PDB file of C-alpha atoms in Angstrom:
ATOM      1  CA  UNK Z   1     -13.444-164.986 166.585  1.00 71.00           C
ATOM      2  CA  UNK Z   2     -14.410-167.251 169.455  1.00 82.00           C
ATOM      3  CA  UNK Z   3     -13.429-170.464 167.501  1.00 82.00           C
ATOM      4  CA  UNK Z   4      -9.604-169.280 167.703  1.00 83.00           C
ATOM      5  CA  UNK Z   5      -9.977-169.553 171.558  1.00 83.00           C
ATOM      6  CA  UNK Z   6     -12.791-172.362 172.071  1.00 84.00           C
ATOM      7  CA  UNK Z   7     -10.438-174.503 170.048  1.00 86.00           C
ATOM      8  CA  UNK Z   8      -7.857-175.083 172.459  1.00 83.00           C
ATOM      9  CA  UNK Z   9      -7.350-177.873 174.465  1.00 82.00           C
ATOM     10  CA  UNK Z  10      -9.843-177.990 177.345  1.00 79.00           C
ATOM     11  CA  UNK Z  11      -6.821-179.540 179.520  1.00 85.00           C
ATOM     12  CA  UNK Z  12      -4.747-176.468 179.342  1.00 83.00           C
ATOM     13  CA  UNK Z  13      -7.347-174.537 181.227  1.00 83.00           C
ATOM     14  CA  UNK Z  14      -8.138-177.361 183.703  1.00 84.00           C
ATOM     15  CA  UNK Z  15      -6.488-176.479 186.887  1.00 86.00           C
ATOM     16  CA  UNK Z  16      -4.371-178.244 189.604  1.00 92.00           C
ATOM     17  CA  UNK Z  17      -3.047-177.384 192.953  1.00 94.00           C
ATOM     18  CA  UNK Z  18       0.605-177.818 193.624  1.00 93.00           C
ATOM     19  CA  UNK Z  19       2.180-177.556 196.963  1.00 92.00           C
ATOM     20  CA  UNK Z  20       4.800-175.935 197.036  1.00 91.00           C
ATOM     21  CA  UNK Z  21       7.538-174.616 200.295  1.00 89.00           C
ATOM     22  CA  UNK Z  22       8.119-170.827 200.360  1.00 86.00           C
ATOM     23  CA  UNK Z  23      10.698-170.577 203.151  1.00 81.00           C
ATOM     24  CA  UNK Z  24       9.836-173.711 204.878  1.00 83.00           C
ATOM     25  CA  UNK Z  25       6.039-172.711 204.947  1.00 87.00           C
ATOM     26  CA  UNK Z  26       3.721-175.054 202.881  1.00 91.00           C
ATOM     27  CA  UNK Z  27       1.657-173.282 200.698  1.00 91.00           C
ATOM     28  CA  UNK Z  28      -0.658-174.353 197.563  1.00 94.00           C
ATOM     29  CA  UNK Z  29      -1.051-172.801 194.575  1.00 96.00           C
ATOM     30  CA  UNK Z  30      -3.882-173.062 192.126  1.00 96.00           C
ATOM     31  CA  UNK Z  31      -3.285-172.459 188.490  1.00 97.00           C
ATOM     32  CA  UNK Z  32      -4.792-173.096 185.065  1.00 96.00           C
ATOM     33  CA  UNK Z  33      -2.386-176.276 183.722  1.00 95.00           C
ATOM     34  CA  UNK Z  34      -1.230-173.670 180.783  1.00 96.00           C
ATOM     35  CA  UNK Z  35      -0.022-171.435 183.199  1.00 97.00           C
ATOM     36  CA  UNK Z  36       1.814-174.201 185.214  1.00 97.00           C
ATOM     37  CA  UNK Z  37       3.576-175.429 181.882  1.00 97.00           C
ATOM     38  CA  UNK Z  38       5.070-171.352 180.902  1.00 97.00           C
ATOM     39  CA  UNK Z  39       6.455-171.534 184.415  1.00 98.00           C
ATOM     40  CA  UNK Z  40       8.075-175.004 183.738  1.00 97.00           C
ATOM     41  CA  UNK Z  41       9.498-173.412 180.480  1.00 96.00           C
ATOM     42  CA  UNK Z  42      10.601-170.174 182.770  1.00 96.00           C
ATOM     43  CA  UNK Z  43      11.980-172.491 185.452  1.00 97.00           C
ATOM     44  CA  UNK Z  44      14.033-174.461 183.127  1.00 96.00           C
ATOM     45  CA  UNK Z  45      15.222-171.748 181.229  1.00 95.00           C
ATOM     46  CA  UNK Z  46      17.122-170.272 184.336  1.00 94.00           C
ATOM     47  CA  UNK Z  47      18.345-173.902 185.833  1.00 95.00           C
ATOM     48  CA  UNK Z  48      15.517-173.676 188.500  1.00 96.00           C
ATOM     49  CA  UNK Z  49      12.638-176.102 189.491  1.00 95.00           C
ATOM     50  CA  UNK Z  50       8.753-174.551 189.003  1.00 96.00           C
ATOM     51  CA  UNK Z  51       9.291-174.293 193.157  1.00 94.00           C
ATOM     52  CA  UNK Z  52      12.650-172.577 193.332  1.00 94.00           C
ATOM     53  CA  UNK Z  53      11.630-170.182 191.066  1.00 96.00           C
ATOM     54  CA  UNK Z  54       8.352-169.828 192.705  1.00 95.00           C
ATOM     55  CA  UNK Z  55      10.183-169.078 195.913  1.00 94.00           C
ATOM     56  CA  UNK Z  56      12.478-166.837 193.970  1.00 94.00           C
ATOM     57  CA  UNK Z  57       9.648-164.839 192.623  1.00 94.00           C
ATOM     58  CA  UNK Z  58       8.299-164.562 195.442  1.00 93.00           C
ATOM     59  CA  UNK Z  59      10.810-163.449 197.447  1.00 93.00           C
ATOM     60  CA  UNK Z  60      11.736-160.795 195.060  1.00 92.00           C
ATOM     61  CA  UNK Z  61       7.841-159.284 195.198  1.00 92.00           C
ATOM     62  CA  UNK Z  62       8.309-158.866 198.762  1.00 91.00           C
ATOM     63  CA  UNK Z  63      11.836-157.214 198.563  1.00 92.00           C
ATOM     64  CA  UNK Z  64       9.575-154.865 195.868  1.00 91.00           C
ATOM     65  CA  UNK Z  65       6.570-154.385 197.041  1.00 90.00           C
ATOM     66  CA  UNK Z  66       7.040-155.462 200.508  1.00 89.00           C
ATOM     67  CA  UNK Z  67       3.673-157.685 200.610  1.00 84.00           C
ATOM     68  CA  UNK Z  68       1.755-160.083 198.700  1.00 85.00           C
ATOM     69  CA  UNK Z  69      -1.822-160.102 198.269  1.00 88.00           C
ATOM     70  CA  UNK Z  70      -2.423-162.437 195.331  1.00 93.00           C
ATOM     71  CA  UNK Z  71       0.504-164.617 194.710  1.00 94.00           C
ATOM     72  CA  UNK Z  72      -1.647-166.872 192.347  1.00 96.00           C
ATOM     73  CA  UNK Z  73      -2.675-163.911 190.136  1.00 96.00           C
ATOM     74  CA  UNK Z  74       1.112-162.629 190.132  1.00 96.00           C
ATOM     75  CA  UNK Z  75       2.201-165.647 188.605  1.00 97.00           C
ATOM     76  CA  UNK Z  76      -0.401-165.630 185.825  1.00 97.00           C
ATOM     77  CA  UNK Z  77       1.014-161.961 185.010  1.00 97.00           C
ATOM     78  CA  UNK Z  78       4.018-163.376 184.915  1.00 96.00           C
ATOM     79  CA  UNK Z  79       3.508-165.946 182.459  1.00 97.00           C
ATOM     80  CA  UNK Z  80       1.251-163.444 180.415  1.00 97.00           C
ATOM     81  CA  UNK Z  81       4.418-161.164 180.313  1.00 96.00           C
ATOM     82  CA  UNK Z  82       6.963-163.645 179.694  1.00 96.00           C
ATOM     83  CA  UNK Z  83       4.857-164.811 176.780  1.00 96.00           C
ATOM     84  CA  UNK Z  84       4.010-161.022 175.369  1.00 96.00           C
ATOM     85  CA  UNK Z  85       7.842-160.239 175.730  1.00 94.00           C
ATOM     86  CA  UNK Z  86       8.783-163.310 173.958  1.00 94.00           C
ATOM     87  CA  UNK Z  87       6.529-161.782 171.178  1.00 94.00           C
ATOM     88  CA  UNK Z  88       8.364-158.439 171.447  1.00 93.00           C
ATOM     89  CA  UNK Z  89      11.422-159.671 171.060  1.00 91.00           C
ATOM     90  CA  UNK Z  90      12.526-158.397 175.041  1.00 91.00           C
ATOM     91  CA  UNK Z  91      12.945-161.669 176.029  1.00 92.00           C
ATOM     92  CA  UNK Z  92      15.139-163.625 173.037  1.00 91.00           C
ATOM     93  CA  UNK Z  93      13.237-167.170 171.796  1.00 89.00           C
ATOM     94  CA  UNK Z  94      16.825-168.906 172.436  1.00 90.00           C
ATOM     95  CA  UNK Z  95      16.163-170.924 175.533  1.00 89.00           C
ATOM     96  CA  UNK Z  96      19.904-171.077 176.025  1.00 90.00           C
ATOM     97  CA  UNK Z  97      19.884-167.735 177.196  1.00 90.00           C
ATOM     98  CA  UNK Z  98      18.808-167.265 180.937  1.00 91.00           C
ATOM     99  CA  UNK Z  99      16.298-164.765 182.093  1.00 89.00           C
ATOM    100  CA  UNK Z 100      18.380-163.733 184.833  1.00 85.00           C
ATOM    101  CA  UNK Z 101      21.199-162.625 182.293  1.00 84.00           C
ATOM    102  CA  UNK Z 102      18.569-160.086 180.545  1.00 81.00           C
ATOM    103  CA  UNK Z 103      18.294-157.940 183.609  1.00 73.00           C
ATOM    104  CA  UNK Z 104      22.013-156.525 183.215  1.00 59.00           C
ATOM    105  CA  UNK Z 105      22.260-157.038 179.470  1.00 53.00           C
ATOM    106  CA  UNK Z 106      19.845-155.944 176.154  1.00 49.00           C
ATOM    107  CA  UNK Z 107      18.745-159.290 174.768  1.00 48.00           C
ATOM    108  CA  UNK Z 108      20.892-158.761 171.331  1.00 55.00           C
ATOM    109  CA  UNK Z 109      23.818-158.240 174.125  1.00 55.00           C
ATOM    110  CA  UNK Z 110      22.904-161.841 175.378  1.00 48.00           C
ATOM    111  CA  UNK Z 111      22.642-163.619 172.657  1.00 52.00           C
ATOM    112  CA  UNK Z 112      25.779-162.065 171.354  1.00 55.00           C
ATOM    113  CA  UNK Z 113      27.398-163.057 174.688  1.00 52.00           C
ATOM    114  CA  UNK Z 114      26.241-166.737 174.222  1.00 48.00           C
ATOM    115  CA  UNK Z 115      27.567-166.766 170.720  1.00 55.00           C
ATOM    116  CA  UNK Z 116      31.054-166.165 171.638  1.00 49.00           C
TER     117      UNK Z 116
END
Protein backbone atom coordinates (compact mmCIF):
# COMPACT_ATOMS: atom_id res chain seq x y z
CA UNK A 1 0.00 0.00 0.00
CA UNK A 2 2.63 2.51 1.03
CA UNK A 3 4.47 2.28 -2.39
CA UNK A 4 1.28 4.01 -4.09
CA UNK A 5 2.04 7.08 -1.84
CA UNK A 6 6.00 6.88 -1.24
CA UNK A 7 6.16 6.97 -5.00
CA UNK A 8 5.31 10.40 -5.60
CA UNK A 9 7.42 13.07 -6.27
CA UNK A 10 9.23 14.24 -3.13
CA UNK A 11 8.88 17.96 -4.66
CA UNK A 12 5.17 17.99 -4.46
CA UNK A 13 5.32 17.72 -0.72
CA UNK A 14 8.26 20.15 -0.32
CA UNK A 15 6.85 23.34 0.88
CA UNK A 16 7.25 27.12 0.12
CA UNK A 17 6.06 30.29 1.60
CA UNK A 18 4.31 32.78 -0.58
CA UNK A 19 3.45 36.23 0.43
CA UNK A 20 0.61 37.14 -0.34
CA UNK A 21 -1.78 40.82 0.43
CA UNK A 22 -5.16 40.11 2.10
CA UNK A 23 -6.65 43.62 2.15
CA UNK A 24 -3.48 45.48 2.01
CA UNK A 25 -2.03 43.38 5.00
CA UNK A 26 1.04 41.18 4.09
CA UNK A 27 0.65 37.87 5.11
CA UNK A 28 2.61 34.44 4.27
CA UNK A 29 1.34 31.35 3.66
CA UNK A 30 3.01 28.00 3.96
CA UNK A 31 1.87 25.14 1.86
CA UNK A 32 2.98 21.75 0.56
CA UNK A 33 4.00 22.71 -3.41
CA UNK A 34 0.97 20.14 -4.41
CA UNK A 35 -1.33 22.11 -2.65
CA UNK A 36 -0.02 25.45 -4.15
CA UNK A 37 -0.36 23.91 -7.79
CA UNK A 38 -4.60 22.72 -7.14
CA UNK A 39 -4.97 26.35 -6.15
CA UNK A 40 -3.20 27.55 -9.40
CA UNK A 41 -5.59 25.13 -11.29
CA UNK A 42 -8.65 26.67 -9.00
CA UNK A 43 -7.37 30.20 -9.60
CA UNK A 44 -7.20 29.85 -13.25
CA UNK A 45 -10.24 28.12 -13.64
CA UNK A 46 -12.28 31.21 -12.33
CA UNK A 47 -9.96 34.06 -14.19
CA UNK A 48 -8.25 34.79 -10.77
CA UNK A 49 -4.52 34.85 -9.66
CA UNK A 50 -3.51 32.10 -6.64
CA UNK A 51 -3.68 35.72 -4.52
CA UNK A 52 -7.03 37.05 -5.66
CA UNK A 53 -8.54 34.01 -5.01
CA UNK A 54 -6.75 33.64 -1.81
CA UNK A 55 -8.16 36.98 -0.79
CA UNK A 56 -11.48 35.90 -2.16
CA UNK A 57 -11.53 32.84 -0.05
CA UNK A 58 -10.72 34.41 2.54
CA UNK A 59 -12.92 37.00 2.65
CA UNK A 60 -15.80 34.76 2.12
CA UNK A 61 -14.70 32.53 5.48
CA UNK A 62 -15.01 35.58 7.40
CA UNK A 63 -18.44 36.70 5.91
CA UNK A 64 -19.22 32.71 7.08
CA UNK A 65 -17.73 32.06 9.91
CA UNK A 66 -16.85 35.45 10.99
CA UNK A 67 -13.07 34.48 12.02
CA UNK A 68 -10.17 32.62 10.90
CA UNK A 69 -8.09 30.50 12.93
CA UNK A 70 -6.11 28.43 10.43
CA UNK A 71 -6.14 29.97 7.07
CA UNK A 72 -3.26 27.58 5.92
CA UNK A 73 -5.22 24.43 6.90
CA UNK A 74 -8.48 25.95 5.16
CA UNK A 75 -6.83 26.06 2.02
CA UNK A 76 -5.54 22.48 2.13
CA UNK A 77 -9.39 21.50 2.71
CA UNK A 78 -10.04 23.30 -0.01
CA UNK A 79 -7.88 21.73 -2.42
CA UNK A 80 -8.73 18.24 -0.80
CA UNK A 81 -12.44 19.09 -1.68
CA UNK A 82 -12.00 20.53 -4.96
CA UNK A 83 -10.07 17.41 -5.86
CA UNK A 84 -12.74 14.78 -4.11
CA UNK A 85 -15.59 16.76 -5.94
CA UNK A 86 -13.84 16.61 -9.16
CA UNK A 87 -13.97 12.78 -8.47
CA UNK A 88 -17.71 12.99 -7.73
CA UNK A 89 -18.56 14.53 -10.54
CA UNK A 90 -19.90 18.00 -8.34
CA UNK A 91 -17.43 19.92 -9.78
CA UNK A 92 -17.41 19.09 -13.89
CA UNK A 93 -13.55 18.10 -15.25
CA UNK A 94 -14.22 20.89 -18.09
CA UNK A 95 -11.94 23.67 -17.00
CA UNK A 96 -13.99 25.97 -19.19
CA UNK A 97 -16.56 26.00 -16.76
CA UNK A 98 -15.98 28.42 -13.73
CA UNK A 99 -16.41 27.43 -10.16
CA UNK A 100 -18.23 30.44 -9.40
CA UNK A 101 -21.00 29.43 -12.04
CA UNK A 102 -21.64 25.99 -10.00
CA UNK A 103 -22.94 27.78 -6.98
CA UNK A 104 -26.30 28.91 -8.82
CA UNK A 105 -26.35 26.09 -11.35
CA UNK A 106 -26.09 21.86 -11.09
CA UNK A 107 -22.87 21.10 -12.93
CA UNK A 108 -24.86 19.18 -15.95
CA UNK A 109 -26.76 22.79 -15.97
CA UNK A 110 -23.23 24.37 -16.59
CA UNK A 111 -21.87 22.49 -18.89
CA UNK A 112 -25.08 22.54 -20.80
CA UNK A 113 -24.96 26.36 -20.49
CA UNK A 114 -21.36 26.42 -21.95
CA UNK A 115 -22.42 24.20 -24.78
CA UNK A 116 -24.88 26.52 -26.17
Amino acid sequence: MCQVFISADPQLWAHRARSIRLHGAATSIRLENLFWQVLDDIAARDGYSVPQLCTRLYDELIAERGAVENFSSFLRVCCTRYLALQLSGEIPQDVRIPIRSLAAQTPAEAAAALRH
